[in-house]
PDB file of C-alpha atoms in Angstrom:
ATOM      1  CA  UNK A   1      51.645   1.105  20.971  1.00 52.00           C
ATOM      2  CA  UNK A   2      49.871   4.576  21.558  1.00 56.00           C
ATOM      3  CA  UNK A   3      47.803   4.416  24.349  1.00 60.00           C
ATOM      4  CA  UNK A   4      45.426   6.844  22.548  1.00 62.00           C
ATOM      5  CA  UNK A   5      46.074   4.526  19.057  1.00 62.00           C
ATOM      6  CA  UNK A   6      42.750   2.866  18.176  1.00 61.00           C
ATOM      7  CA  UNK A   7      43.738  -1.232  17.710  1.00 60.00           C
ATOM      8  CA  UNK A   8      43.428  -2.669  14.185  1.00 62.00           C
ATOM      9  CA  UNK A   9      40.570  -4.849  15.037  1.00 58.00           C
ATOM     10  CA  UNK A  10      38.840  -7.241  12.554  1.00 56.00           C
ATOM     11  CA  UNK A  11      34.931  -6.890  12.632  1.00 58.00           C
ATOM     12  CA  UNK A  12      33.196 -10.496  11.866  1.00 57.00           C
ATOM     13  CA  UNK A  13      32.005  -9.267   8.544  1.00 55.00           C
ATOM     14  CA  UNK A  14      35.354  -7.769   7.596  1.00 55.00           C
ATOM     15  CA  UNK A  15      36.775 -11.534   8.708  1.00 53.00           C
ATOM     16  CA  UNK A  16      34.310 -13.280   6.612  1.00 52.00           C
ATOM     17  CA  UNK A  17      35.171 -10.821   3.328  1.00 56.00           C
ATOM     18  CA  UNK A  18      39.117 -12.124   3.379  1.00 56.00           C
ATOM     19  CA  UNK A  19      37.924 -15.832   4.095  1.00 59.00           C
ATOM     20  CA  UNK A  20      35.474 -15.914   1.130  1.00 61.00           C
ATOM     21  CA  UNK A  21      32.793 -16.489   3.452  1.00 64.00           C
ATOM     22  CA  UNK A  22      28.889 -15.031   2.764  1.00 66.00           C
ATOM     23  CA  UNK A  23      28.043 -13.330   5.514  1.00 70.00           C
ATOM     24  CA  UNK A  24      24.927 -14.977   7.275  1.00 71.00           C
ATOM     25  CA  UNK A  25      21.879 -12.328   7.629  1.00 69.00           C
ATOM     26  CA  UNK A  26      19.535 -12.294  10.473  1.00 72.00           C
ATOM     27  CA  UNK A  27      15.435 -13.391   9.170  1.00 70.00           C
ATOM     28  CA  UNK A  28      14.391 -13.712   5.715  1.00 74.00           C
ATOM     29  CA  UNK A  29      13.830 -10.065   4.886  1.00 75.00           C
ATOM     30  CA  UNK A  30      10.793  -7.645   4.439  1.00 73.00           C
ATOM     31  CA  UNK A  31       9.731  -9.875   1.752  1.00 75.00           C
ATOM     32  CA  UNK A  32       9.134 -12.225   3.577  1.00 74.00           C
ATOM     33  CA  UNK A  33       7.236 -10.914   6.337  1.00 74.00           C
ATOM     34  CA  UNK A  34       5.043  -8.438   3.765  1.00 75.00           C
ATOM     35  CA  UNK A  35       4.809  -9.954   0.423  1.00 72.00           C
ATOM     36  CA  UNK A  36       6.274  -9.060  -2.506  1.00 69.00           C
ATOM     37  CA  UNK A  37       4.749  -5.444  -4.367  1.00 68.00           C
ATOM     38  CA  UNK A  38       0.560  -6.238  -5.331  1.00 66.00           C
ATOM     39  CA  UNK A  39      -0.809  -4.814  -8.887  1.00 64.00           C
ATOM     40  CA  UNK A  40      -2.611  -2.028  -8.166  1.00 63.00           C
ATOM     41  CA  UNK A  41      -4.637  -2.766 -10.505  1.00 61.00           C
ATOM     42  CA  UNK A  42      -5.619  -6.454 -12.518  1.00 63.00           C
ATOM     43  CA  UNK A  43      -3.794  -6.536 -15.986  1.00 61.00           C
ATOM     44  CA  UNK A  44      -5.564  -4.601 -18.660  1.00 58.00           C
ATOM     45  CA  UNK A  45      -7.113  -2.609 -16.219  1.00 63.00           C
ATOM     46  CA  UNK A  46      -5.902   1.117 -16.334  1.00 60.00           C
ATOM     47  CA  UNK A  47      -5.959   2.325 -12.644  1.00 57.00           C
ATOM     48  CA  UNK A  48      -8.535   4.639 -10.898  1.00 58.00           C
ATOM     49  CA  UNK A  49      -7.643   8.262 -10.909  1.00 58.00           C
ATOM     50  CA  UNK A  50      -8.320   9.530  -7.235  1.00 57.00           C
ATOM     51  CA  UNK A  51      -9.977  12.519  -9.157  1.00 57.00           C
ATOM     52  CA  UNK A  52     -12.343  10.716 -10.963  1.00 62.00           C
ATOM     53  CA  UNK A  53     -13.341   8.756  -8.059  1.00 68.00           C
ATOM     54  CA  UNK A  54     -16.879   9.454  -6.796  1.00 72.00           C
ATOM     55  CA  UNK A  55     -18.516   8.437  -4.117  1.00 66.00           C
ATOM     56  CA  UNK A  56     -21.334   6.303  -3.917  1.00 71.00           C
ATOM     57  CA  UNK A  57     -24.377   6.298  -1.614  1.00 67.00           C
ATOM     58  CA  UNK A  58     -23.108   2.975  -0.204  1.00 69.00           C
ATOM     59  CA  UNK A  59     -19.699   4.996   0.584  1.00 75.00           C
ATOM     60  CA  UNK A  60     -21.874   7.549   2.951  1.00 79.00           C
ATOM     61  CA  UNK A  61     -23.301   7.048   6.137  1.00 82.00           C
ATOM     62  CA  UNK A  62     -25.657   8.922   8.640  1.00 85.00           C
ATOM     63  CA  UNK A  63     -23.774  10.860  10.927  1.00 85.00           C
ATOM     64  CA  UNK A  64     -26.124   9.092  13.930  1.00 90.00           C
ATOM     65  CA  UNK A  65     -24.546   6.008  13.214  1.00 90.00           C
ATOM     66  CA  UNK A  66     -20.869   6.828  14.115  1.00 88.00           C
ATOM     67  CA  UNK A  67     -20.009   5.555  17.448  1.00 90.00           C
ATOM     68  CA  UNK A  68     -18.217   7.217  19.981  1.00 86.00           C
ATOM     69  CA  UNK A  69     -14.619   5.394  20.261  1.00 88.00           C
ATOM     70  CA  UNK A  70     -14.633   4.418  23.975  1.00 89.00           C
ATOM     71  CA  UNK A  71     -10.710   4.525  24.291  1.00 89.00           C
ATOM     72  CA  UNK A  72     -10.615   7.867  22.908  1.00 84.00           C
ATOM     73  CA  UNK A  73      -7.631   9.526  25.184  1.00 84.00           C
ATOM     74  CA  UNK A  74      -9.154  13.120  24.796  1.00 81.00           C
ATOM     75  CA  UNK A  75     -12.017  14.629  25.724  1.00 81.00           C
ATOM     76  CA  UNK A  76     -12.342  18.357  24.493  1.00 86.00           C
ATOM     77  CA  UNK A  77     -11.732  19.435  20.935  1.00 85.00           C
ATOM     78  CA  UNK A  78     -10.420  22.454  19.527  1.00 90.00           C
ATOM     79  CA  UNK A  79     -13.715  23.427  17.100  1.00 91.00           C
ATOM     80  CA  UNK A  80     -11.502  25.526  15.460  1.00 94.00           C
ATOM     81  CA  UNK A  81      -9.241  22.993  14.560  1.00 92.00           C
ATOM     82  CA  UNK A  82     -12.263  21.047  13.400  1.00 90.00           C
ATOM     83  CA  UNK A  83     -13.373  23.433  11.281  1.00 93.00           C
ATOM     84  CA  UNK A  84     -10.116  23.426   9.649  1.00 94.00           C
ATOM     85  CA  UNK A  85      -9.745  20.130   8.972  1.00 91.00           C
ATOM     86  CA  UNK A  86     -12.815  19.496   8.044  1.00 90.00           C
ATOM     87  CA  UNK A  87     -12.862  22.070   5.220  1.00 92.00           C
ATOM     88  CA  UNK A  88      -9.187  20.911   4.386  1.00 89.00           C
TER      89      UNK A  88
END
C-alpha cells in the first residue's frame, strides 16, 4: 500500500447502509424541542396586514416610565446614530 494512499475505511453510517440497518439519530428533532409550525392566524380569520396595523393608546407609553436597564454594557451613545435610527 501507498503510504500517501488514503485506507478504504467504512464510516458507521456507510456500515449500517450495506447491513440494512436505520441509522439511529441523536434527540427527537427540532420538533420536538419547538413545536410543530402555529396558525398565524385562527381559521377563517384573514391575517393582519403590518400596514394596516395601528396603534392603540394602550400600545403607547410615557417616555418617564421607561426604566433605565441596569446591565446595560454601554454608557455613551452616538446621538447621531440615534437620530438615525430613530427616524428609520
Amino acid at each position: 500500500m501507498d503510504e500517501h494512499a488514503t485506507p478504504n475505511v467504512d464510516t458507521p453510517s456507510d456500515a449500517a447502509q450495506d447491513k440494512g440497518v436505520m441509522r439511529r439519530r441523536l434527540g427527537r428533532g427540532l420538533n420536538a424541542l419547538l413545536g410543530g409550525a402555529v396558525p398565524d392566524s385562527p381559521a377563517g380569520e384573514a391575517p393582519a396586514n403590518d400596514a394596516e396595523t395601528e396603534l392603540k393608546p394602550s400600545d403607547e407609553i410615557s417616555v418617564e416610565l421607561i426604566e433605565r436597564n441596569p446591565y446595560q454594557p454601554r454608557k455613551e451613545f452616538d446621538k447621531e446614530l440615534l437620530l438615525e435610527l430613530a427616524e428609520s
